PDB file of C-alpha atoms and ligand atoms in Angstrom:
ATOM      1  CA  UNK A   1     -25.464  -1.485  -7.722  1.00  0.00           C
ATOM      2  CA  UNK A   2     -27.728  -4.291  -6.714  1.00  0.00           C
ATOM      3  CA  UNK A   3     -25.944  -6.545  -3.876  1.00  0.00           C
ATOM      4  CA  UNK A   4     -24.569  -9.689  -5.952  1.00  0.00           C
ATOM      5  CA  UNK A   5     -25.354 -13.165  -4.163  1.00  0.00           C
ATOM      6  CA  UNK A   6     -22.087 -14.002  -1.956  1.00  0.00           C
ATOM      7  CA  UNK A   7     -22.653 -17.390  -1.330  1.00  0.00           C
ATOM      8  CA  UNK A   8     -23.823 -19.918  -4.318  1.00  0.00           C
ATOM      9  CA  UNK A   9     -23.961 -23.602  -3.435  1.00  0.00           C
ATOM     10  CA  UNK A  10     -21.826 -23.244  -0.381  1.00  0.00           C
ATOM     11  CA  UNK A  11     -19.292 -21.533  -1.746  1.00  0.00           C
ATOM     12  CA  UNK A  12     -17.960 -17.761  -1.647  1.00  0.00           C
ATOM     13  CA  UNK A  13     -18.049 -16.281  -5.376  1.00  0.00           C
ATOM     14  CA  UNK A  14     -14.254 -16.691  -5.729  1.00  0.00           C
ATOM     15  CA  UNK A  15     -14.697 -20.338  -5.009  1.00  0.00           C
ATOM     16  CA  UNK A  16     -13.287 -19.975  -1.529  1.00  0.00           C
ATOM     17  CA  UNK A  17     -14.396 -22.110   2.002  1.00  0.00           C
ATOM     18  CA  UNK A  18     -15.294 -19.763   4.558  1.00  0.00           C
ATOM     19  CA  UNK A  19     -12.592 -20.318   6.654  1.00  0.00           C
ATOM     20  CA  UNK A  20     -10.103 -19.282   3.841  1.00  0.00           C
ATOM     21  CA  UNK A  21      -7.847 -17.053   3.152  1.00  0.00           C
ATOM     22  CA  UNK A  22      -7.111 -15.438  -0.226  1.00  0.00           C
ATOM     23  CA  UNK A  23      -3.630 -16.040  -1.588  1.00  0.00           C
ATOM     24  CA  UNK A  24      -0.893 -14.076   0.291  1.00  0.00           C
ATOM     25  CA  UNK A  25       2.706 -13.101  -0.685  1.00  0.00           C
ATOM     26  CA  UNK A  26       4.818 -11.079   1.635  1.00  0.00           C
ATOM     27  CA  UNK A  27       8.405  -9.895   1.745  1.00  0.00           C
ATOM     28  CA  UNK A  28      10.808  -7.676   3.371  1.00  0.00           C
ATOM     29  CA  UNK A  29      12.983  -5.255   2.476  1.00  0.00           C
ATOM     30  CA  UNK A  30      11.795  -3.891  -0.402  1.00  0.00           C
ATOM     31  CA  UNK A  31      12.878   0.126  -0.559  1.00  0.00           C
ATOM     32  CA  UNK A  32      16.611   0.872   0.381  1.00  0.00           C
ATOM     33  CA  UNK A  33      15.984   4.249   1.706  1.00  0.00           C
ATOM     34  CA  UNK A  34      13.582   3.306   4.296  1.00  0.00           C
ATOM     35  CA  UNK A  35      14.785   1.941   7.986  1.00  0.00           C
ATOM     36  CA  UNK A  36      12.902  -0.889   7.737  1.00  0.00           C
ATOM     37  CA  UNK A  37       9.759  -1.955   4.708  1.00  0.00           C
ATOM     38  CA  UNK A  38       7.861  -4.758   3.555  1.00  0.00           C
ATOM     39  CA  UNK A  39       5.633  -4.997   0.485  1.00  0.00           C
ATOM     40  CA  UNK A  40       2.556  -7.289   0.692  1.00  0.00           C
ATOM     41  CA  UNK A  41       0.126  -9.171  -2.041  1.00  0.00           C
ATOM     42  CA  UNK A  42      -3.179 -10.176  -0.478  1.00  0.00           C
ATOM     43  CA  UNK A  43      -6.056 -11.374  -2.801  1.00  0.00           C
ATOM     44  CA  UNK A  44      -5.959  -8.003  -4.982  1.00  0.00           C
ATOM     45  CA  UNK A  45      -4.399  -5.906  -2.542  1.00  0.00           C
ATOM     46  CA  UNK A  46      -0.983  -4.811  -2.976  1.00  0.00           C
ATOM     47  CA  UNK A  47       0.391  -2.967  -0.581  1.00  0.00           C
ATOM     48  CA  UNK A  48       3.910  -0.558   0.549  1.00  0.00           C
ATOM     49  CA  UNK A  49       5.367  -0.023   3.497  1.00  0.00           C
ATOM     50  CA  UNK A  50       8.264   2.131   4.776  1.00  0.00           C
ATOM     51  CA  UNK A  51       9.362   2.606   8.276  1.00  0.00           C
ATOM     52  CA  UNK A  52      11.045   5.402  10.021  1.00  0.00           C
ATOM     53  CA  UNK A  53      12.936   5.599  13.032  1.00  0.00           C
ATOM     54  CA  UNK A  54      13.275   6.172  16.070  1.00  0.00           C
ATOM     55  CA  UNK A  55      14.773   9.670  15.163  1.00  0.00           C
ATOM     56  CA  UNK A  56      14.914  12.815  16.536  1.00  0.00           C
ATOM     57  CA  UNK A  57      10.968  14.127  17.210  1.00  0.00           C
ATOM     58  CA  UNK A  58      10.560  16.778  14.698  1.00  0.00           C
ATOM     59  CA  UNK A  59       9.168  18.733  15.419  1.00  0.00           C
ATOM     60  CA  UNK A  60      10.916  19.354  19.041  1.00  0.00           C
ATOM     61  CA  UNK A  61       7.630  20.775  20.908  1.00  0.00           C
ATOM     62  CA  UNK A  62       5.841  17.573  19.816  1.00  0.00           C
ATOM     63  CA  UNK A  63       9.026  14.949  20.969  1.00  0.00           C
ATOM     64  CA  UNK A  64       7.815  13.559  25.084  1.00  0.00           C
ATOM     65  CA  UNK A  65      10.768  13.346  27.025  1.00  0.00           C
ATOM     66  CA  UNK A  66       9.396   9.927  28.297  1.00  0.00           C
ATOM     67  CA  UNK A  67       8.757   7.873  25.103  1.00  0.00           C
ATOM     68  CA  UNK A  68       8.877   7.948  21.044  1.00  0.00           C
ATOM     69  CA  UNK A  69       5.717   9.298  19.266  1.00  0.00           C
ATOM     70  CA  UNK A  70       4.246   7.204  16.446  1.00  0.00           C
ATOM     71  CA  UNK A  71       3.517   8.748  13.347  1.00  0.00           C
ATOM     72  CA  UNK A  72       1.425   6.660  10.787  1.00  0.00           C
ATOM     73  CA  UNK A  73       0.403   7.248   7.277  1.00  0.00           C
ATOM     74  CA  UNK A  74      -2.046   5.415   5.554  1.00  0.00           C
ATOM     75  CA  UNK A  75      -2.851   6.286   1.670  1.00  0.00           C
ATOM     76  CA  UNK A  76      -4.684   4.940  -1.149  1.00  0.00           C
ATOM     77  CA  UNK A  77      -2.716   5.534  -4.276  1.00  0.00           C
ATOM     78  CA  UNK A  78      -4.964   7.594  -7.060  1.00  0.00           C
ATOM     79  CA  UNK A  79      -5.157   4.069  -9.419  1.00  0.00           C
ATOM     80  CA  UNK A  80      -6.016   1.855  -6.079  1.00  0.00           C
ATOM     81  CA  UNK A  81      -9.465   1.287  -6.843  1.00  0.00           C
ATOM     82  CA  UNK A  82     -11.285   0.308 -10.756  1.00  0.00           C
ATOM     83  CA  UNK A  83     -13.864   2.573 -10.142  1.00  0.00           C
ATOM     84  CA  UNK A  84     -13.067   5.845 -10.112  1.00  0.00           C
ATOM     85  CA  UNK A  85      -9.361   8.005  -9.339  1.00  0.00           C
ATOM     86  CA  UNK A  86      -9.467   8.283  -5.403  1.00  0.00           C
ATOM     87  CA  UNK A  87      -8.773  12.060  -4.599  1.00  0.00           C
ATOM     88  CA  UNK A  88      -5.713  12.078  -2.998  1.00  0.00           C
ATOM     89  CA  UNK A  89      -4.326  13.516   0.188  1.00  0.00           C
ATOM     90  CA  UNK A  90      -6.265  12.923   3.476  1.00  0.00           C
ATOM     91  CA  UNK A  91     -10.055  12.004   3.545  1.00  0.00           C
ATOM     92  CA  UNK A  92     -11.619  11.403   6.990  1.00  0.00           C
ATOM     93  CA  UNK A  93     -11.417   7.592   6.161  1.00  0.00           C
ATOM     94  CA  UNK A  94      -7.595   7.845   5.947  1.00  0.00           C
ATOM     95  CA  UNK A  95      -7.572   9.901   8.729  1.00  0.00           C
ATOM     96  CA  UNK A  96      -9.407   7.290  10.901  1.00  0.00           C
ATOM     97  CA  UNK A  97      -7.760   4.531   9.594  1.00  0.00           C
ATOM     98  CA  UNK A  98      -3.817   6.609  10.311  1.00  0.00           C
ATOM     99  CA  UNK A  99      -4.905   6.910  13.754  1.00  0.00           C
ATOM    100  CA  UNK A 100      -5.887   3.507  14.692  1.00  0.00           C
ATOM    101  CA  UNK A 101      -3.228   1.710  13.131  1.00  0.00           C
ATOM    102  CA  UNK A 102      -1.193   4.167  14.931  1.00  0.00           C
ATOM    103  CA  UNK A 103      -3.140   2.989  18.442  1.00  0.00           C
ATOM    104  CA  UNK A 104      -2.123  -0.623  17.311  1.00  0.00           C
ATOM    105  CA  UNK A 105       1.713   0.020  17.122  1.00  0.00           C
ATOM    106  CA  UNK A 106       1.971   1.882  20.024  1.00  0.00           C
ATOM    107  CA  UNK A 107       0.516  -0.702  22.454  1.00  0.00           C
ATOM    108  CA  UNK A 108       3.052  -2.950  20.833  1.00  0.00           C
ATOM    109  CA  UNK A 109       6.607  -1.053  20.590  1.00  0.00           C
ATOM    110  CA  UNK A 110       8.512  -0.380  23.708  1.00  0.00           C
ATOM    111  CA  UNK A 111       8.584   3.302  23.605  1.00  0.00           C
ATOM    112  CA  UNK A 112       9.571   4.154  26.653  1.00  0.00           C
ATOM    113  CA  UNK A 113      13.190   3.102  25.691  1.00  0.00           C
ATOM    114  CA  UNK A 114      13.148   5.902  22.874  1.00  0.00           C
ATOM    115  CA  UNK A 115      12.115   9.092  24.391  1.00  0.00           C
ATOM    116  CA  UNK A 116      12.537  12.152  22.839  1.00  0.00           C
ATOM    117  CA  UNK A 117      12.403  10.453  19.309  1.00  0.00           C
ATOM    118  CA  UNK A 118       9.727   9.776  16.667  1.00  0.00           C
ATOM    119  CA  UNK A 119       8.990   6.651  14.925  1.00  0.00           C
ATOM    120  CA  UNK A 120       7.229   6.682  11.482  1.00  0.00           C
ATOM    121  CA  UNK A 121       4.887   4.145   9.568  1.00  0.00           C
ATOM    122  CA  UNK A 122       3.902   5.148   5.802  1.00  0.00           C
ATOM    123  CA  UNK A 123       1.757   2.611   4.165  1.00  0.00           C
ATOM    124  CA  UNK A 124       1.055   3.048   0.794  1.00  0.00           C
ATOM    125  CA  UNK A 125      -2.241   1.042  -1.190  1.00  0.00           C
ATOM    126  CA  UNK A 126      -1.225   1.008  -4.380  1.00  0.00           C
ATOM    127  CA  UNK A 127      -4.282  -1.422  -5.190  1.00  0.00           C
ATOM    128  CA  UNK A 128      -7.229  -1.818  -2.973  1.00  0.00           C
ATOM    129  CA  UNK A 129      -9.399  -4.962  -2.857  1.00  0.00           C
ATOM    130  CA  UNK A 130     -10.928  -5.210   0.545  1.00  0.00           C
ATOM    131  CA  UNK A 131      -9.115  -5.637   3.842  1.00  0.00           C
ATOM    132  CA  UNK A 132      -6.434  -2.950   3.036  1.00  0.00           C
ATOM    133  CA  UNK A 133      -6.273  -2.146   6.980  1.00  0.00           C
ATOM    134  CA  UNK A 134      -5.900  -5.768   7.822  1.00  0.00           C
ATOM    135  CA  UNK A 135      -2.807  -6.014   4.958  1.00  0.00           C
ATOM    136  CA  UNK A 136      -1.661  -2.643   5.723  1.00  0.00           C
ATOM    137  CA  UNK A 137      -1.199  -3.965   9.433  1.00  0.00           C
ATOM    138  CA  UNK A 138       0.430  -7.050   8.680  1.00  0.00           C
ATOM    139  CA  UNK A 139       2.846  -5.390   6.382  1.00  0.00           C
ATOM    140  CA  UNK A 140       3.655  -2.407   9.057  1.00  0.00           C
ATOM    141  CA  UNK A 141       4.645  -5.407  11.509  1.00  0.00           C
ATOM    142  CA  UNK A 142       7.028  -6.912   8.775  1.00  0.00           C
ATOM    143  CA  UNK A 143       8.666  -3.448   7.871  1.00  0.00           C
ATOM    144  CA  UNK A 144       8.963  -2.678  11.569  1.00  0.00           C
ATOM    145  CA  UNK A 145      10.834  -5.658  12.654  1.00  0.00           C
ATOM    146  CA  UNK A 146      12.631  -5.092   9.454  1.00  0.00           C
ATOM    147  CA  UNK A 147      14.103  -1.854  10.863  1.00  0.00           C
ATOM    148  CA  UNK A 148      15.157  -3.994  13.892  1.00  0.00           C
ATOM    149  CA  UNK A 149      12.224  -1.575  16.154  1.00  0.00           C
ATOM    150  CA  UNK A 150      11.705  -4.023  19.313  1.00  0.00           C
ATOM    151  CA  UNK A 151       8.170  -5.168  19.823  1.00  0.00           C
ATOM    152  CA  UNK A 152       6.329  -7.241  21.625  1.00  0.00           C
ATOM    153  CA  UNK A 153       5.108  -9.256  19.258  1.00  0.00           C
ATOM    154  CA  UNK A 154       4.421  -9.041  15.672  1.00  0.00           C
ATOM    155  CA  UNK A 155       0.628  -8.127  14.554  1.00  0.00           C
ATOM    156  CA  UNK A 156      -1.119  -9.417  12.304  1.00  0.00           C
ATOM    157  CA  UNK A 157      -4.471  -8.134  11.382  1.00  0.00           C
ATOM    158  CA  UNK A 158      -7.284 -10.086   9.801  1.00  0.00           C
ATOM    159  CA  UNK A 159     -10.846  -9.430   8.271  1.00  0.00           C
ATOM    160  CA  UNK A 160     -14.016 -11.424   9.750  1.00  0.00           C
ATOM    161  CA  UNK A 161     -17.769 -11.199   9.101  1.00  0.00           C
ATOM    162  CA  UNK A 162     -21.039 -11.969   8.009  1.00  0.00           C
ATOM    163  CA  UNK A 163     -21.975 -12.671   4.200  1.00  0.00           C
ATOM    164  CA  UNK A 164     -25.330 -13.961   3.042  1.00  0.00           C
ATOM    165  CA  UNK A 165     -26.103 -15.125   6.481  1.00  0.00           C
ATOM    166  CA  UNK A 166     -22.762 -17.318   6.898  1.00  0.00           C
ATOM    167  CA  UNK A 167     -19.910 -16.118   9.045  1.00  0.00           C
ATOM    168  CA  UNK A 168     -16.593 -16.534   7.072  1.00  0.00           C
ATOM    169  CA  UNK A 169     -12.582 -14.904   7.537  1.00  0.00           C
ATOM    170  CA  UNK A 170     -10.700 -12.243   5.150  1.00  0.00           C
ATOM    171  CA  UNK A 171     -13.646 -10.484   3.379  1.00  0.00           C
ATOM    172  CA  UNK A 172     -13.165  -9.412  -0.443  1.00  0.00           C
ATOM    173  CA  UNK A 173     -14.273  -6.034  -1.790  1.00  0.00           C
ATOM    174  CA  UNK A 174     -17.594  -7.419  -2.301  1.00  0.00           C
ATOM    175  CA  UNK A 175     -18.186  -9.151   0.620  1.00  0.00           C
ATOM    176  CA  UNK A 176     -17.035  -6.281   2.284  1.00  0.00           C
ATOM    177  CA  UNK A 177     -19.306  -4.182   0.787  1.00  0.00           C
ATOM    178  CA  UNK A 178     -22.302  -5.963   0.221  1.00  0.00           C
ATOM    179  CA  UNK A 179     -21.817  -8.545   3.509  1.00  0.00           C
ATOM    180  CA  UNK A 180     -24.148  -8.062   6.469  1.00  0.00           C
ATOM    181  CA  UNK A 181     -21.233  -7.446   8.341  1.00  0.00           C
ATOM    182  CA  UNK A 182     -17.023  -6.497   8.585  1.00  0.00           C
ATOM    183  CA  UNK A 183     -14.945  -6.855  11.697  1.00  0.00           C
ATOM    184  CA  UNK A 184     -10.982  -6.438  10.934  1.00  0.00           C
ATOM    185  CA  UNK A 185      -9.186  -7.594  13.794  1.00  0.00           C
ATOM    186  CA  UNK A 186      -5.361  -6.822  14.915  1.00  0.00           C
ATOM    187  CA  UNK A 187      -4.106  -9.684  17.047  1.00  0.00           C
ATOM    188  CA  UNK A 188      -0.981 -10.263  19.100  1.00  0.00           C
ATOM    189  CA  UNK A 189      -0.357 -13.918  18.372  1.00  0.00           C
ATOM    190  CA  UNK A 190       1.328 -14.299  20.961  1.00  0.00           C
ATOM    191  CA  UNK A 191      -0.423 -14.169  23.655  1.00  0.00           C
ATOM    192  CA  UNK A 192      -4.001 -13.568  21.765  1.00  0.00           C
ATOM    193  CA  UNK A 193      -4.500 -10.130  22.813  1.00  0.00           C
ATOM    194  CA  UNK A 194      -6.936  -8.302  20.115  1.00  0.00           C
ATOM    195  CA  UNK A 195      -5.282  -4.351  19.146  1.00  0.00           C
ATOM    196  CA  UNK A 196      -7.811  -3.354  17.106  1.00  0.00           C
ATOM    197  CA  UNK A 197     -11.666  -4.894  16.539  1.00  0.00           C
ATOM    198  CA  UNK A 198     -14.053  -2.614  14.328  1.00  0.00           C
ATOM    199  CA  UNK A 199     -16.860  -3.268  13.247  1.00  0.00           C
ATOM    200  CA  UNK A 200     -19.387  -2.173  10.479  1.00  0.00           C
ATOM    201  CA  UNK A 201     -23.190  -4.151  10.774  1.00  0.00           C
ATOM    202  CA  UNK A 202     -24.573  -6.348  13.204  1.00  0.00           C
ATOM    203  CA  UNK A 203     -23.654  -9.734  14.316  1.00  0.00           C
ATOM    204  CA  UNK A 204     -24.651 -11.953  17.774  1.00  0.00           C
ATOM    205  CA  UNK A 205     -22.764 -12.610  20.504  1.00  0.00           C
ATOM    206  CA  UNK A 206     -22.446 -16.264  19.177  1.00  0.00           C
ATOM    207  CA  UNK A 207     -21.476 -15.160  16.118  1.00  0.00           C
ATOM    208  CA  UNK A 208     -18.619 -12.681  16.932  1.00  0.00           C
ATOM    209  CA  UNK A 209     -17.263 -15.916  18.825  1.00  0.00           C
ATOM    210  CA  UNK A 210     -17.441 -18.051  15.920  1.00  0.00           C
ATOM    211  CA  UNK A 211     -16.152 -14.848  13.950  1.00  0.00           C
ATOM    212  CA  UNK A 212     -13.521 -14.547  16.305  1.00  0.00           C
ATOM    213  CA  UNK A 213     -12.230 -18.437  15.776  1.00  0.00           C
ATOM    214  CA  UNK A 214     -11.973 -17.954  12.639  1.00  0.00           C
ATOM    215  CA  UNK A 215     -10.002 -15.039  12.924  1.00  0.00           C
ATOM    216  CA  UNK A 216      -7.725 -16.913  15.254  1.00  0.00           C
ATOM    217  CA  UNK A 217      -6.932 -19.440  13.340  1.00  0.00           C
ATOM    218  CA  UNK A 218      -5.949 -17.373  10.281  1.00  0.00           C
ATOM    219  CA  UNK A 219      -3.755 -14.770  12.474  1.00  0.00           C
ATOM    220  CA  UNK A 220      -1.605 -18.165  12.899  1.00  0.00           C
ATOM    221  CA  UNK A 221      -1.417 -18.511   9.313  1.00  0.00           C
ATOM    222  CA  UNK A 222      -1.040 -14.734   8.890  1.00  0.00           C
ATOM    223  CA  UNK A 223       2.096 -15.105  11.535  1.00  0.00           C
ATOM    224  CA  UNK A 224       3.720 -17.601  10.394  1.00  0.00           C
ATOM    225  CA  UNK A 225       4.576 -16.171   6.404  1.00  0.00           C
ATOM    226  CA  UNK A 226       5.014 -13.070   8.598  1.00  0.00           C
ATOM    227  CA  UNK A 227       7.965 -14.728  10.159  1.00  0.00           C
ATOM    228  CA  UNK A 228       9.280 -16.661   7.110  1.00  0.00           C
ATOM    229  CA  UNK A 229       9.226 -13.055   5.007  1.00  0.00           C
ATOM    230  CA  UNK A 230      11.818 -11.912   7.764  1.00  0.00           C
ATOM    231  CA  UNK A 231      13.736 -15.231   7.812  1.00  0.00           C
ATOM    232  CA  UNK A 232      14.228 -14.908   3.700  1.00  0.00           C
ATOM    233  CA  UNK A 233      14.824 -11.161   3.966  1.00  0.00           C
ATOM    234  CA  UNK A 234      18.080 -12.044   7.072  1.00  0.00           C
ATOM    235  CA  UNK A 235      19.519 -15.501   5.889  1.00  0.00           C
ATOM    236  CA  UNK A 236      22.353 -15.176   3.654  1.00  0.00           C
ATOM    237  CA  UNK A 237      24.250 -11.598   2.773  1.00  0.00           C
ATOM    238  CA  UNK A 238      21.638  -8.650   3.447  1.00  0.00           C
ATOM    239  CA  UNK A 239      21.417  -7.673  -0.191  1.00  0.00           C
ATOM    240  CA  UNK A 240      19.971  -5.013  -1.851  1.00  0.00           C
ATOM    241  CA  UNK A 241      16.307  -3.954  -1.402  1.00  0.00           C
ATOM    242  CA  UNK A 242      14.442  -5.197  -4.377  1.00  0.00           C
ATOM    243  CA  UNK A 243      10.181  -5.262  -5.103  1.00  0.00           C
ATOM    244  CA  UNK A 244       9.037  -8.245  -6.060  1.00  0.00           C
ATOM    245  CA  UNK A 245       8.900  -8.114  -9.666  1.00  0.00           C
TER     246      UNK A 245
HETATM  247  P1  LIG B 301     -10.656  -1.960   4.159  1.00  0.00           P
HETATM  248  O1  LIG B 301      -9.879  -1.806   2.874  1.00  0.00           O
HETATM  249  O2  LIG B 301      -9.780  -1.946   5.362  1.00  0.00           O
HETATM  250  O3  LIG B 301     -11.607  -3.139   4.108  1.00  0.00           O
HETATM  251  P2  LIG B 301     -13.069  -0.309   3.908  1.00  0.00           P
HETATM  252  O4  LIG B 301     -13.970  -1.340   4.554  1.00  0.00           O
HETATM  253  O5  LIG B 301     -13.265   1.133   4.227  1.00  0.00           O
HETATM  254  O6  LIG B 301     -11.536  -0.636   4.294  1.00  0.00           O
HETATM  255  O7  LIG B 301     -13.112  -0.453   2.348  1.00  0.00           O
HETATM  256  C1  LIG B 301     -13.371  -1.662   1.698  1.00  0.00           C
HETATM  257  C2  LIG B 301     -12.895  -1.598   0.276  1.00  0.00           C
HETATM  258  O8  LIG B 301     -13.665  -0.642  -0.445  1.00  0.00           O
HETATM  259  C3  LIG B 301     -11.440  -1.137   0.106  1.00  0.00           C
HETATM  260  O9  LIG B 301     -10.479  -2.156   0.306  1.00  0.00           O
HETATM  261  C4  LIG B 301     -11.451  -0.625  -1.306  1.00  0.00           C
HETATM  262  O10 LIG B 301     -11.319  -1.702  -2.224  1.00  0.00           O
HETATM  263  C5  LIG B 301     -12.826  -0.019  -1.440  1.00  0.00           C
HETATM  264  N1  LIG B 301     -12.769   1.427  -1.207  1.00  0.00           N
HETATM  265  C6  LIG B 301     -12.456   2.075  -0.070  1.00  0.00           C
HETATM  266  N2  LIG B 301     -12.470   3.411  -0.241  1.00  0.00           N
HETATM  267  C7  LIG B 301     -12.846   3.618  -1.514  1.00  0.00           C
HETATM  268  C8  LIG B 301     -13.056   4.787  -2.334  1.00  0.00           C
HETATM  269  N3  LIG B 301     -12.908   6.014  -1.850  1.00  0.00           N
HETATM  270  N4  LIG B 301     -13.422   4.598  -3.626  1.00  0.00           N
HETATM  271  C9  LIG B 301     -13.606   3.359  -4.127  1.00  0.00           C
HETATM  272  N5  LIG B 301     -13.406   2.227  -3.415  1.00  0.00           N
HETATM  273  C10 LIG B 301     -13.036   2.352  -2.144  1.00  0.00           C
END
């Protein structure tokens, strides 16, 4: 497909500035049989998350008698994208993407206080509209503090980048696609420290900084519906685990 224009009159195509967000709807507790979950809506991503753990490392040879392991999952669901039916089971792009979300939860659990144990992250994209890392991150953070697993902070992960020459935050499909550049970013809010920067194209070193701002600023809105998911989800009588419907 020819690359659509990204940026008419100012403006992103869905009408956005380009320091904003798409709309954003999180909430924990959503699956009764996981330890902890969370279930996010970001632009047209939806995605699930259930949480594990710590349990017993299964199996044994793999358990280190110093710390937990982290086990992460992440899928696309068959129906995730309009295009076509993603094959399912692992592709190397689920494969990467397992093992650096993986990197970004294990700099920010305290292990060492579980050895011998296993914790487990499945996230699930049941529909995929750019940025499903960045929402798959920010939901894994919800679901883990939902199973009560003490971190150091709680991650939130963002997308940044270039499209049609302008740097702007939290990339669609399109601009993800068709943009001169994509940098998701994981970031500890806390005390700023970035858990995971990719990136696919070119950009400056100005404009990563600029990037970077933008980023910034967004992880604080990012944190902060983070933190009032997990307020709604513990005030009042823990109830039932129900999906948004
Ligand atoms: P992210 O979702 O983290 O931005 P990518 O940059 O790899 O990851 O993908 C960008 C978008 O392209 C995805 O969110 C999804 O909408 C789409 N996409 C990814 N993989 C496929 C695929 N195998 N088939 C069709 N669309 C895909």
């Amino acid at each position: 497909m020819e690359k659509p224009t990204l940026v008419v009159e100012g403006k992103r195509l869905d009408g956005r500035a380009f320091d904003q967000l798409r709309p954003i709807k999180m909430k924990a507790h959503v699956i009764n049989a996981a330890d902890g979950s969370a279930y996010v809506e970001w632009g047209d991503n939806k995605v699930l998350v259930g949480v594990y753990g710590p349990k017993e490392c299964l199996p044994r040879h793999m358990a280190n008698p110093y710390k937990a392991i982290v086990k992460c999952r992440y899928s696309m669901a068959p129906f995730s994208v309009l295009e076509e039916r993603i094959r399912t089971g692992p592709s190397r792009r689920s494969t990467e993407l397992s093992m650096v979300i993986r990197q970004v939860f294990e700099h920010t659990m305290f292990l060492e206080a579980y050895p011998e144990t296993e914790i487990d992250i499945f996230i699930d994209i049941l529909q995929a509209g750019g940025g499903t890392r960045c929402a798959g991150i920010t939901a894994a953070s919800i679901a883990l503090a939902d199973a009560g697993i003490p971190m150091r902070d709680l991650i939130c992960a963002v997308s940044a980048g270039k499209i049609d020459g302008q740097i702007a935050v939290d990339l669609s499909k399109d601009e993800d696609n068709y943009g001169e550049a994509d940098v998701p970013v994981a970031i500890a809010p806390r005390n700023k420290d970035i858990l995971l920067f990719q990136m696919d194209g070119l950009l400056t070193r100005d404009e990563i900084e600029h990037m970077l701002d933008l980023a910034y600023s967004a992880s604080s809105v990012i944190n902060r519906m983070q933190v009032d998911a997990l307020k709604e989800a513990y005030s009042g009588e823990r109830t039932e685990a129900v999906l948004p419907l």
